[in-house]
Short mmCIF file of C-alpha atoms in Angstrom, two decimals:
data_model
loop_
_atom_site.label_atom_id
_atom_site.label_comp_id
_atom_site.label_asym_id
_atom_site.label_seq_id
_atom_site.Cartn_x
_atom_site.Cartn_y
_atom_site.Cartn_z
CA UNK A 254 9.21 0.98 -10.81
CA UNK A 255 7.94 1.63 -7.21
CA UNK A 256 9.02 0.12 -4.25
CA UNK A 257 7.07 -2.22 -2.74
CA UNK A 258 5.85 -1.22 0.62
CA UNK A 259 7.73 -3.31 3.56
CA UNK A 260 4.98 -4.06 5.74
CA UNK A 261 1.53 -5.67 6.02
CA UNK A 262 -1.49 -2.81 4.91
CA UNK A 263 -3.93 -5.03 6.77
CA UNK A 264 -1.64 -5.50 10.09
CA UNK A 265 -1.33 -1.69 9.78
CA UNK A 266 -4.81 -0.52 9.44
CA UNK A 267 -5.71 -2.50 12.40
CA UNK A 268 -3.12 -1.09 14.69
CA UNK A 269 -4.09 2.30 13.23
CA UNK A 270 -8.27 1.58 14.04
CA UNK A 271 -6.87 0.43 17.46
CA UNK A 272 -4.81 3.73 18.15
CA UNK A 273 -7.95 5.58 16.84
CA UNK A 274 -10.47 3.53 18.66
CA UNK A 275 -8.48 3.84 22.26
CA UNK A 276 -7.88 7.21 22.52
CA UNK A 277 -10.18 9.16 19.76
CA UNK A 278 -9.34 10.99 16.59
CA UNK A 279 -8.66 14.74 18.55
CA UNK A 280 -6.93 12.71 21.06
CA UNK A 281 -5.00 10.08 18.93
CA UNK A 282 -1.32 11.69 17.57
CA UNK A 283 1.30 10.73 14.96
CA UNK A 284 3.50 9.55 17.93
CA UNK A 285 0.95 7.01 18.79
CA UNK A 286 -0.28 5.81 15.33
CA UNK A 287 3.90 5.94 15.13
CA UNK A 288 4.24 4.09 17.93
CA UNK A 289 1.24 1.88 17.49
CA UNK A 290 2.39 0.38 14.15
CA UNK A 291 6.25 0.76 14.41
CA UNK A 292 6.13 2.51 11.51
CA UNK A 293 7.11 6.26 10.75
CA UNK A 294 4.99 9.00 10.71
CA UNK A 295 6.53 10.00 6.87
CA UNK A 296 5.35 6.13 6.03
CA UNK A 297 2.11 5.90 7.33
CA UNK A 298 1.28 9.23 5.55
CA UNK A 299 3.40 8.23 2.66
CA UNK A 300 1.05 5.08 2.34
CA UNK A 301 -2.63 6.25 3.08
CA UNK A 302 -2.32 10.20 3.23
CA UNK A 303 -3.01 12.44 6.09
CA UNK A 304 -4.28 12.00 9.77
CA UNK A 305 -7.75 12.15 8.97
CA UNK A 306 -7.30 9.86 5.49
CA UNK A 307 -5.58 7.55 7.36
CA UNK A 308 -8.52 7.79 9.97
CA UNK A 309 -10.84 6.86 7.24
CA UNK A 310 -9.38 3.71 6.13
CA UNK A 311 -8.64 2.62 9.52
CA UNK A 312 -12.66 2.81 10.14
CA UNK A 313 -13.40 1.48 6.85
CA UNK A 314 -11.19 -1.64 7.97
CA UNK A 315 -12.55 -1.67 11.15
CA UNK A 316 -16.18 -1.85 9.45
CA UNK A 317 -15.42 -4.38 7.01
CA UNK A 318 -14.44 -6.94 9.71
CA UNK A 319 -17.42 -5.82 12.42
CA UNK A 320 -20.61 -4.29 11.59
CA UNK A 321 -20.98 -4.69 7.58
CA UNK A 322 -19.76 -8.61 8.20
CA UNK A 323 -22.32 -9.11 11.00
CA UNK A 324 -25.23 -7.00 8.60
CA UNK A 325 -24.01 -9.49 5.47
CA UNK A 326 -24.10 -12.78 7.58
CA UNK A 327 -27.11 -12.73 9.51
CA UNK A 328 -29.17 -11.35 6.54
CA UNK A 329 -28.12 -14.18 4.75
CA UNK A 330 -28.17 -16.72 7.11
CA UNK A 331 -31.44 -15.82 9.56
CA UNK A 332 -35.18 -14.90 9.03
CA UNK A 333 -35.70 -11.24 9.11
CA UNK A 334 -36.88 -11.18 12.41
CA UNK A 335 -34.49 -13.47 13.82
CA UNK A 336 -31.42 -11.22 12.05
CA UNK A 337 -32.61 -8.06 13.69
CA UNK A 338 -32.60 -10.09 17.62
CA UNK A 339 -29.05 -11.79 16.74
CA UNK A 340 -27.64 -7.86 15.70
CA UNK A 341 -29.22 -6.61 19.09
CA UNK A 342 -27.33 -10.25 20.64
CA UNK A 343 -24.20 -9.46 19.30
CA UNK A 344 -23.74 -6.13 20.45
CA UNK A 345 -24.50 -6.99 24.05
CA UNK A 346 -21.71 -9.74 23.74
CA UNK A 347 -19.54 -7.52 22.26
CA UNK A 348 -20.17 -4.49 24.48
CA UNK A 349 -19.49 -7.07 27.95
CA UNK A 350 -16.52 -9.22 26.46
CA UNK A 351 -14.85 -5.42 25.92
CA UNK A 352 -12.70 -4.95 29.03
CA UNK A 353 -11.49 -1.89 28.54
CA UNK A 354 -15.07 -0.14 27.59
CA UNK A 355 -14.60 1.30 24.20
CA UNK A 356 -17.89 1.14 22.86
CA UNK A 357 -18.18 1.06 19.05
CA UNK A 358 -15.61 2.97 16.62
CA UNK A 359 -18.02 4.16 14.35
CA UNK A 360 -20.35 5.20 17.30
CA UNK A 361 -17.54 6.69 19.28
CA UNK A 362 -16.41 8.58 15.75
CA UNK A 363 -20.08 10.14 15.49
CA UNK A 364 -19.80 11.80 18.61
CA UNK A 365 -16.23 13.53 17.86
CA UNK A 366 -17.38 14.16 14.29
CA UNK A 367 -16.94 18.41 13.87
CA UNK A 368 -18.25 20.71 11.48
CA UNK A 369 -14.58 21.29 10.24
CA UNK A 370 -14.70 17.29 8.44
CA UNK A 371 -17.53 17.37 6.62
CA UNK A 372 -16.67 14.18 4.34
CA UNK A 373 -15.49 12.69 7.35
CA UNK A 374 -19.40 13.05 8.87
CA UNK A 375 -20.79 12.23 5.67
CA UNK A 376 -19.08 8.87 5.33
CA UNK A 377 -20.16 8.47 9.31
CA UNK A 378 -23.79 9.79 8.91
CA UNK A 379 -23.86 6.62 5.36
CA UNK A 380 -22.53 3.98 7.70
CA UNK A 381 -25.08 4.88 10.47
CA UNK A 382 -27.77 4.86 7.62
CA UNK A 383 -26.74 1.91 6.53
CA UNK A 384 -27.72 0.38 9.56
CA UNK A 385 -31.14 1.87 9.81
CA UNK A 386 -31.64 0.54 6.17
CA UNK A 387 -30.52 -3.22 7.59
CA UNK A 388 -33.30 -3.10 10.25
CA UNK A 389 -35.67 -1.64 7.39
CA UNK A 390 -34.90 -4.54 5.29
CA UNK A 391 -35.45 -7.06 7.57
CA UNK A 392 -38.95 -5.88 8.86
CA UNK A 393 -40.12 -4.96 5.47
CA UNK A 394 -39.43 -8.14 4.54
CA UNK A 395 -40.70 -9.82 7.93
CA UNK A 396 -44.42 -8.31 7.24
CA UNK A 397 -44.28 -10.05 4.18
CA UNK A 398 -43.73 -13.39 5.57
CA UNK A 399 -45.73 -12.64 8.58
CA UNK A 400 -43.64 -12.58 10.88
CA UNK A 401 -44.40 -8.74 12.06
CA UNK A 402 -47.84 -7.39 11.89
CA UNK A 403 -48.80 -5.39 9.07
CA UNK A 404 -49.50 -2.57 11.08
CA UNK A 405 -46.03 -1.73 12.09
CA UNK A 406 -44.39 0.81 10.21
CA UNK A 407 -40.77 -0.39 8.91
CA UNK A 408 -39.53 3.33 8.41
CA UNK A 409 -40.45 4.42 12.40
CA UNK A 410 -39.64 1.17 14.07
CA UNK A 411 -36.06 1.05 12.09
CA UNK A 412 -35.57 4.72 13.53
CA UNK A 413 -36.48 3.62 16.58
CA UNK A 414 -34.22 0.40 16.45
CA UNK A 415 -31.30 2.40 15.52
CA UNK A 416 -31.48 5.26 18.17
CA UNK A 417 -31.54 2.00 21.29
CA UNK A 418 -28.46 0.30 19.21
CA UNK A 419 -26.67 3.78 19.27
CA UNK A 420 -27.74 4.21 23.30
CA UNK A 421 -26.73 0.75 23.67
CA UNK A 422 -23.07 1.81 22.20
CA UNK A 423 -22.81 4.76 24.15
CA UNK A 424 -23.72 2.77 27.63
CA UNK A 425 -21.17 0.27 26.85
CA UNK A 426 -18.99 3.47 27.51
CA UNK A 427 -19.56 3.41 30.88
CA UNK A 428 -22.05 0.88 32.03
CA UNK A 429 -22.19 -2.04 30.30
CA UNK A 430 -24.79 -3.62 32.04
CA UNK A 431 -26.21 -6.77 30.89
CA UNK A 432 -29.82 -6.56 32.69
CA UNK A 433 -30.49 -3.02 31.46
CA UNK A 434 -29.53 -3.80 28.05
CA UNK A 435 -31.57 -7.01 27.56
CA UNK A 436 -34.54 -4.82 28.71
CA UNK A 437 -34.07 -1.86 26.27
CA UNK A 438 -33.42 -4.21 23.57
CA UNK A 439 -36.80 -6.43 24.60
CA UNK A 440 -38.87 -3.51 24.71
CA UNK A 441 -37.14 -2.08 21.33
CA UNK A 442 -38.12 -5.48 19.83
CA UNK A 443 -41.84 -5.48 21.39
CA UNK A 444 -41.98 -2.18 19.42
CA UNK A 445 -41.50 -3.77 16.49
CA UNK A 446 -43.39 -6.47 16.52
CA UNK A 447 -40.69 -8.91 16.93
CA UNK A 448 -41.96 -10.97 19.84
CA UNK A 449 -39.54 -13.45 20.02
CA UNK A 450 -35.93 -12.47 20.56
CA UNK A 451 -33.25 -13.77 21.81
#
């Protein structure tokens, strides 16, 4: 029988998505994910593979508990309109109460995505997507109810939604203004045909 691993997966992962998330994947090294999770390098790759497989399932972790919990919750829970505004609210809240300015993993792991990973950039470019398909969903199903006009299109304005929520990640890099953001968002939403927002 195998032995049965002496520490916590889930405690692990996140020390791994915070190692990853701090410093970058180029950046990040075995000493630090070493470090990071008091575990051994010959562990850590013993458990979940090499760097960049242990790079995945730190961001998958990191997803499950962020951005597909937040996409899951306030579909459920909010009008279609009202979901899209709370997403935008959230990530200005988040993006502020961050301290040390890391902006979003999965944003953060676009831009150091190479050529040289290409499943890496896939599963990226499907998480990314899967956001534009949340804000499609929501004002597909707000011109049904009314709530949008008719005339918007759902494909262009959830385009245009996604590429403010990825500017929004990359200015919470290194400006994380709350004034400028609340703008873009507003006129992002205007676009849309979402009038009222939060």
């Amino acid at each position: 029988m195998a032995r049965p691993r002496e520490f916590d997966e889930q405690k692990t992962l996140e020390a791994v998505a915070e190692a990853f998330w701090a410093r970058g994947y180029e950046a990040t090294t075995t000493r630090d994910l070493a470090q990071r999770t008091g575990l051994t390098v010959t562990s850590l790759y013993n458990a979940f593979g090499d760097k960049q497989a242990l790079f995945q399932r730190a961001l998958e972790h990191y997803l499950d508990a962020t951005l597909r919990e937040r996409i899951d919750r306030l579909e459920k829970t909010l009008a279609p309109s009202e979901a899209i505004a709370a997403f935008f609210h959230e990530v200005i809240e988040r993006s502020l109460s961050d301290k040390q300015q890391r902006g979003c993993f999965l944003v953060n792991s676009a831009l150091e995505a190479t050529p040289e990973a290409p499943e890496l950039r896939a599963a990226i470019a499907a998480e990314i997507d899967a956001i534009r398909a949340f804000f499609r969903r929501c004002l597909l199903a707000a011109r049904r109810s009314g709530e949008v006009p008719s005339s918007v299109s759902a494909a262009e304005a959830s385009a245009h939604l996604l590429t403010v929520m990825l500017g929004l990640r990359v200015m919470a890099r290194v400006d994380p203004d709350r004034t400028t953001m609340t703008a873009a968002i507003a006129t992002a939403l205007k676009a849309a045909g979402i009038a009222k927002h939060r």
